[in-house]
Amino acid sequence: MQWIQALDEKGYCQIENFLPIQHAERLRANIIVNNHFKKWNLLTTPYRPLMNVKDKISTTVIDKQRHIQATKAFNRQKFSFSFYRSSNKHAKQHGQASLHQDVGQKVLTLLKNHSLIKGKLQDSFFAAYKKGQFISYHTDGSAGKYAFIYQLSTGWKQKYGGQLELYPQRIKFFKRTIAPKFNSLTILKLSHPMPHSVKLLNNPAHKHRITISGWVE
């Protein structure tokens, strides 16, 4: 199959229409409608919490400062990121984990059925990006054998940013850009390796860049 050949030769591939369209639309709707605050954590690096605030829970003040710190590092071309990730802490309470784990298991099954892997799902999570958020140039190291990014964004425009940027030759000036296309799956072969980044977001509030990401071993 073409995607297997691309994965082997280029270190990445993109599979469109990964799930039945009704399944993908229902999944996206569930994520947006059931947006309980306990389901999401802001992830940033570098992370230096306010010294005079007990950083036990996420607050607007702390989140704003953490994002500012990450943005300053990004502007200095240091490794940094700022995005929202689904929380594992309250997974049993809100049942969110079963949704992204189901997609992760489908990715695992796909790779197993083509004898590309014999392992397990290492991790999976929802990721959501607001205006001004990003992930800078990095590799996933030994997180697994393959990384996957499943896109749940609709009506996306290039000016919104948020494109997945791949560097198959490990050179920052040589990249392949993949738009957040609804119901598409991108798989990265980590032994290649495949440095990647998420372009700075400039999306309006009603345009949600949502993905399911993870690693399989």
mmCIF file of C-alpha atoms in Angstrom:
data_model
loop_
_atom_site.group_PDB
_atom_site.id
_atom_site.type_symbol
_atom_site.label_atom_id
_atom_site.label_comp_id
_atom_site.label_asym_id
_atom_site.label_seq_id
_atom_site.Cartn_x
_atom_site.Cartn_y
_atom_site.Cartn_z
ATOM 1 C CA MET A 1 0.000 0.000 0.000
ATOM 2 C CA GLN A 2 1.189 3.532 -0.738
ATOM 3 C CA TRP A 3 1.077 4.753 2.851
ATOM 4 C CA ILE A 4 3.261 1.851 4.013
ATOM 5 C CA GLN A 5 5.830 2.602 1.328
ATOM 6 C CA ALA A 6 5.822 6.305 2.249
ATOM 7 C CA LEU A 7 6.239 5.481 5.931
ATOM 8 C CA ASP A 8 9.225 3.248 5.177
ATOM 9 C CA GLU A 9 10.941 5.539 2.677
ATOM 10 C CA LYS A 10 10.099 9.018 3.966
ATOM 11 C CA GLY A 11 9.546 8.315 7.656
ATOM 12 C CA TYR A 12 5.972 9.616 7.614
ATOM 13 C CA CYS A 13 2.661 9.102 5.859
ATOM 14 C CA GLN A 14 -0.822 10.604 5.815
ATOM 15 C CA ILE A 15 -4.004 8.557 5.622
ATOM 16 C CA GLU A 16 -7.172 10.451 4.729
ATOM 17 C CA ASN A 17 -10.677 9.425 5.879
ATOM 18 C CA PHE A 18 -9.247 7.280 8.660
ATOM 19 C CA LEU A 19 -12.586 6.759 10.421
ATOM 20 C CA PRO A 20 -16.122 6.539 9.030
ATOM 21 C CA ILE A 21 -17.228 10.150 8.621
ATOM 22 C CA GLN A 22 -20.159 9.839 11.052
ATOM 23 C CA HIS A 23 -17.833 8.451 13.709
ATOM 24 C CA ALA A 24 -15.345 11.293 13.228
ATOM 25 C CA GLU A 25 -18.050 13.984 13.359
ATOM 26 C CA ARG A 26 -19.601 12.511 16.501
ATOM 27 C CA LEU A 27 -16.199 12.269 18.191
ATOM 28 C CA ARG A 28 -15.400 15.922 17.467
ATOM 29 C CA ALA A 29 -18.812 17.075 18.681
ATOM 30 C CA ASN A 30 -18.428 15.156 21.940
ATOM 31 C CA ILE A 31 -15.070 16.781 22.646
ATOM 32 C CA ILE A 32 -16.330 20.319 22.056
ATOM 33 C CA VAL A 33 -19.688 20.016 23.834
ATOM 34 C CA ASN A 34 -18.399 18.174 26.897
ATOM 35 C CA ASN A 35 -15.648 20.683 27.623
ATOM 36 C CA HIS A 36 -15.437 20.313 31.401
ATOM 37 C CA PHE A 37 -12.481 22.161 32.943
ATOM 38 C CA LYS A 38 -11.246 19.022 34.669
ATOM 39 C CA LYS A 39 -10.725 17.389 31.283
ATOM 40 C CA TRP A 40 -7.870 19.669 30.190
ATOM 41 C CA ASN A 41 -4.478 20.768 31.453
ATOM 42 C CA LEU A 42 -2.332 23.520 29.965
ATOM 43 C CA LEU A 43 1.072 22.113 29.063
ATOM 44 C CA THR A 44 3.969 24.513 28.654
ATOM 45 C CA THR A 45 7.716 24.479 28.697
ATOM 46 C CA PRO A 46 9.822 26.067 30.006
ATOM 47 C CA TYR A 47 7.680 25.965 33.140
ATOM 48 C CA ARG A 48 8.500 28.230 36.067
ATOM 49 C CA PRO A 49 5.404 28.560 38.271
ATOM 50 C CA LEU A 50 4.785 31.743 40.192
ATOM 51 C CA MET A 51 6.721 31.528 43.449
ATOM 52 C CA ASN A 52 3.950 33.165 45.487
ATOM 53 C CA VAL A 53 1.158 30.919 44.233
ATOM 54 C CA LYS A 54 0.581 27.323 45.256
ATOM 55 C CA ASP A 55 0.554 25.609 41.891
ATOM 56 C CA LYS A 56 -1.816 22.782 42.757
ATOM 57 C CA ILE A 57 -4.620 23.648 40.373
ATOM 58 C CA SER A 58 -4.785 25.389 37.025
ATOM 59 C CA THR A 59 -5.830 29.027 37.311
ATOM 60 C CA THR A 60 -6.209 31.793 34.755
ATOM 61 C CA VAL A 61 -3.333 33.742 36.314
ATOM 62 C CA ILE A 62 -0.928 30.810 36.330
ATOM 63 C CA ASP A 63 -1.900 29.675 32.834
ATOM 64 C CA LYS A 64 -1.370 33.166 31.426
ATOM 65 C CA GLN A 65 2.084 33.478 32.990
ATOM 66 C CA ARG A 66 3.120 30.011 31.865
ATOM 67 C CA HIS A 67 2.056 30.776 28.284
ATOM 68 C CA ILE A 68 4.013 34.049 28.347
ATOM 69 C CA GLN A 69 7.136 32.231 29.543
ATOM 70 C CA ALA A 70 6.802 29.625 26.787
ATOM 71 C CA THR A 71 6.248 32.292 24.127
ATOM 72 C CA LYS A 72 9.370 34.186 25.191
ATOM 73 C CA ALA A 73 11.414 31.003 24.820
ATOM 74 C CA PHE A 74 9.794 30.329 21.434
ATOM 75 C CA ASN A 75 10.745 33.811 20.233
ATOM 76 C CA ARG A 76 14.347 33.101 21.304
ATOM 77 C CA GLN A 77 14.190 29.898 19.200
ATOM 78 C CA LYS A 78 14.459 27.681 22.280
ATOM 79 C CA PHE A 79 12.543 24.430 22.619
ATOM 80 C CA SER A 80 9.123 25.314 23.965
ATOM 81 C CA PHE A 81 5.448 24.530 23.635
ATOM 82 C CA SER A 82 2.052 25.709 24.800
ATOM 83 C CA PHE A 83 -1.147 23.732 24.255
ATOM 84 C CA TYR A 84 -3.952 22.018 26.144
ATOM 85 C CA ARG A 85 -3.844 18.290 26.752
ATOM 86 C CA SER A 86 -6.599 16.028 28.024
ATOM 87 C CA SER A 87 -6.151 15.243 31.687
ATOM 88 C CA ASN A 88 -5.556 11.717 32.944
ATOM 89 C CA LYS A 89 -6.166 12.772 36.557
ATOM 90 C CA HIS A 90 -9.943 12.780 36.254
ATOM 91 C CA ALA A 91 -10.227 10.237 33.443
ATOM 92 C CA LYS A 92 -12.423 7.844 35.419
ATOM 93 C CA GLN A 93 -14.720 10.687 36.418
ATOM 94 C CA HIS A 94 -15.457 12.081 32.966
ATOM 95 C CA GLY A 95 -14.735 9.030 30.792
ATOM 96 C CA GLN A 96 -12.773 11.028 28.235
ATOM 97 C CA ALA A 97 -9.835 8.624 28.043
ATOM 98 C CA SER A 98 -11.904 5.881 26.438
ATOM 99 C CA LEU A 99 -12.531 8.128 23.419
ATOM 100 C CA HIS A 100 -8.897 8.825 22.516
ATOM 101 C CA GLN A 101 -7.759 5.357 23.549
ATOM 102 C CA ASP A 102 -10.275 3.876 21.119
ATOM 103 C CA VAL A 103 -8.648 5.816 18.260
ATOM 104 C CA GLY A 104 -5.197 4.831 19.528
ATOM 105 C CA GLN A 105 -6.181 1.171 19.494
ATOM 106 C CA LYS A 106 -7.428 1.523 15.912
ATOM 107 C CA VAL A 107 -4.033 2.929 14.901
ATOM 108 C CA LEU A 108 -2.333 0.055 16.704
ATOM 109 C CA THR A 109 -4.559 -2.486 14.950
ATOM 110 C CA LEU A 110 -3.824 -0.914 11.555
ATOM 111 C CA LEU A 111 -0.075 -1.207 12.085
ATOM 112 C CA LYS A 112 -0.351 -4.739 13.484
ATOM 113 C CA ASN A 113 -2.465 -5.897 10.568
ATOM 114 C CA HIS A 114 0.336 -4.865 8.218
ATOM 115 C CA SER A 115 3.023 -6.488 10.383
ATOM 116 C CA LEU A 116 4.644 -3.154 11.207
ATOM 117 C CA ILE A 117 4.389 -3.585 14.948
ATOM 118 C CA LYS A 118 3.717 -6.196 17.618
ATOM 119 C CA GLY A 119 3.569 -3.983 20.694
ATOM 120 C CA LYS A 120 1.004 -1.867 22.472
ATOM 121 C CA LEU A 121 -0.452 1.601 22.791
ATOM 122 C CA GLN A 122 2.031 3.565 24.882
ATOM 123 C CA ASP A 123 -0.053 6.699 25.354
ATOM 124 C CA SER A 124 -2.858 8.669 23.752
ATOM 125 C CA PHE A 125 -4.479 12.028 24.476
ATOM 126 C CA PHE A 126 -6.538 14.866 23.065
ATOM 127 C CA ALA A 127 -4.672 18.085 22.278
ATOM 128 C CA ALA A 128 -6.346 21.459 21.725
ATOM 129 C CA TYR A 129 -4.675 24.661 20.546
ATOM 130 C CA LYS A 130 -5.848 28.247 20.977
ATOM 131 C CA LYS A 131 -4.568 31.381 19.274
ATOM 132 C CA GLY A 132 -0.899 31.974 20.092
ATOM 133 C CA GLN A 133 -0.114 28.377 21.029
ATOM 134 C CA PHE A 134 2.495 26.172 19.336
ATOM 135 C CA ILE A 135 5.056 23.380 19.623
ATOM 136 C CA SER A 136 8.582 24.186 18.507
ATOM 137 C CA TYR A 137 11.049 21.955 16.621
ATOM 138 C CA HIS A 138 11.660 18.657 18.439
ATOM 139 C CA THR A 139 11.770 14.871 18.176
ATOM 140 C CA ASP A 140 9.823 12.346 20.246
ATOM 141 C CA GLY A 141 12.951 10.367 21.099
ATOM 142 C CA SER A 142 12.176 6.876 22.384
ATOM 143 C CA ALA A 143 8.505 7.486 23.190
ATOM 144 C CA GLY A 144 7.589 4.560 20.947
ATOM 145 C CA LYS A 145 8.144 3.027 17.539
ATOM 146 C CA TYR A 146 5.564 5.213 15.811
ATOM 147 C CA ALA A 147 3.856 8.473 16.712
ATOM 148 C CA PHE A 148 0.420 9.338 15.372
ATOM 149 C CA ILE A 149 -1.614 12.540 15.020
ATOM 150 C CA TYR A 150 -5.282 12.264 14.134
ATOM 151 C CA GLN A 151 -6.892 15.537 13.012
ATOM 152 C CA LEU A 152 -10.372 16.647 14.105
ATOM 153 C CA SER A 153 -10.305 20.214 12.781
ATOM 154 C CA THR A 154 -12.934 21.331 10.259
ATOM 155 C CA GLY A 155 -13.022 24.216 7.790
ATOM 156 C CA TRP A 156 -9.382 25.001 8.430
ATOM 157 C CA LYS A 157 -7.656 27.820 6.534
ATOM 158 C CA GLN A 158 -3.937 28.292 5.985
ATOM 159 C CA LYS A 159 -3.995 31.679 7.743
ATOM 160 C CA TYR A 160 -5.095 29.971 10.976
ATOM 161 C CA GLY A 161 -1.643 28.363 11.330
ATOM 162 C CA GLY A 162 -1.453 25.131 13.316
ATOM 163 C CA GLN A 163 0.078 23.123 10.467
ATOM 164 C CA LEU A 164 2.128 20.069 11.370
ATOM 165 C CA GLU A 165 5.645 20.749 10.089
ATOM 166 C CA LEU A 166 7.891 17.756 9.395
ATOM 167 C CA TYR A 167 11.658 17.808 8.818
ATOM 168 C CA PRO A 168 12.485 14.467 7.130
ATOM 169 C CA GLN A 169 16.098 15.480 6.480
ATOM 170 C CA ARG A 170 16.552 16.834 10.029
ATOM 171 C CA ILE A 171 17.189 20.318 8.637
ATOM 172 C CA LYS A 172 15.032 23.193 9.863
ATOM 173 C CA PHE A 173 15.036 24.828 6.448
ATOM 174 C CA PHE A 174 13.789 21.676 4.675
ATOM 175 C CA LYS A 175 10.273 20.851 5.787
ATOM 176 C CA ARG A 176 7.015 19.316 4.693
ATOM 177 C CA THR A 177 3.841 21.026 5.860
ATOM 178 C CA ILE A 178 0.660 19.054 6.596
ATOM 179 C CA ALA A 179 -2.563 21.019 7.044
ATOM 180 C CA PRO A 180 -5.013 20.082 9.828
ATOM 181 C CA LYS A 181 -7.389 18.195 7.539
ATOM 182 C CA PHE A 182 -10.440 16.691 9.188
ATOM 183 C CA ASN A 183 -10.401 12.906 9.689
ATOM 184 C CA SER A 184 -6.817 12.467 8.467
ATOM 185 C CA LEU A 185 -4.162 10.442 10.266
ATOM 186 C CA THR A 186 -0.445 11.187 10.161
ATOM 187 C CA ILE A 187 2.004 8.495 11.283
ATOM 188 C CA LEU A 188 5.654 9.231 12.058
ATOM 189 C CA LYS A 189 8.373 6.580 12.127
ATOM 190 C CA LEU A 190 10.451 7.554 15.145
ATOM 191 C CA SER A 191 13.467 5.477 14.155
ATOM 192 C CA HIS A 192 13.806 7.695 11.090
ATOM 193 C CA PRO A 193 13.801 10.021 13.230
ATOM 194 C CA MET A 194 11.271 12.681 12.343
ATOM 195 C CA PRO A 195 11.722 16.149 13.893
ATOM 196 C CA HIS A 196 8.464 18.071 13.817
ATOM 197 C CA SER A 197 6.679 21.154 15.095
ATOM 198 C CA VAL A 198 3.224 22.747 15.201
ATOM 199 C CA LYS A 199 3.085 26.162 13.577
ATOM 200 C CA LEU A 200 2.013 29.135 15.698
ATOM 201 C CA LEU A 201 -1.786 29.300 15.884
ATOM 202 C CA ASN A 202 -3.748 32.292 14.651
ATOM 203 C CA ASN A 203 -7.216 30.755 14.734
ATOM 204 C CA PRO A 204 -10.434 32.510 15.764
ATOM 205 C CA ALA A 205 -12.007 31.312 19.015
ATOM 206 C CA HIS A 206 -14.733 29.308 17.244
ATOM 207 C CA LYS A 207 -12.214 27.342 15.162
ATOM 208 C CA HIS A 208 -10.951 24.439 17.228
ATOM 209 C CA ARG A 209 -7.672 22.732 16.330
ATOM 210 C CA ILE A 210 -8.169 19.404 18.032
ATOM 211 C CA THR A 211 -6.102 16.264 17.595
ATOM 212 C CA ILE A 212 -5.711 12.828 19.091
ATOM 213 C CA SER A 213 -2.035 12.034 19.440
ATOM 214 C CA GLY A 214 0.009 9.258 20.938
ATOM 215 C CA TRP A 215 2.681 6.601 20.514
ATOM 216 C CA VAL A 216 2.692 2.875 19.854
ATOM 217 C CA GLU A 217 5.501 0.500 20.638
#
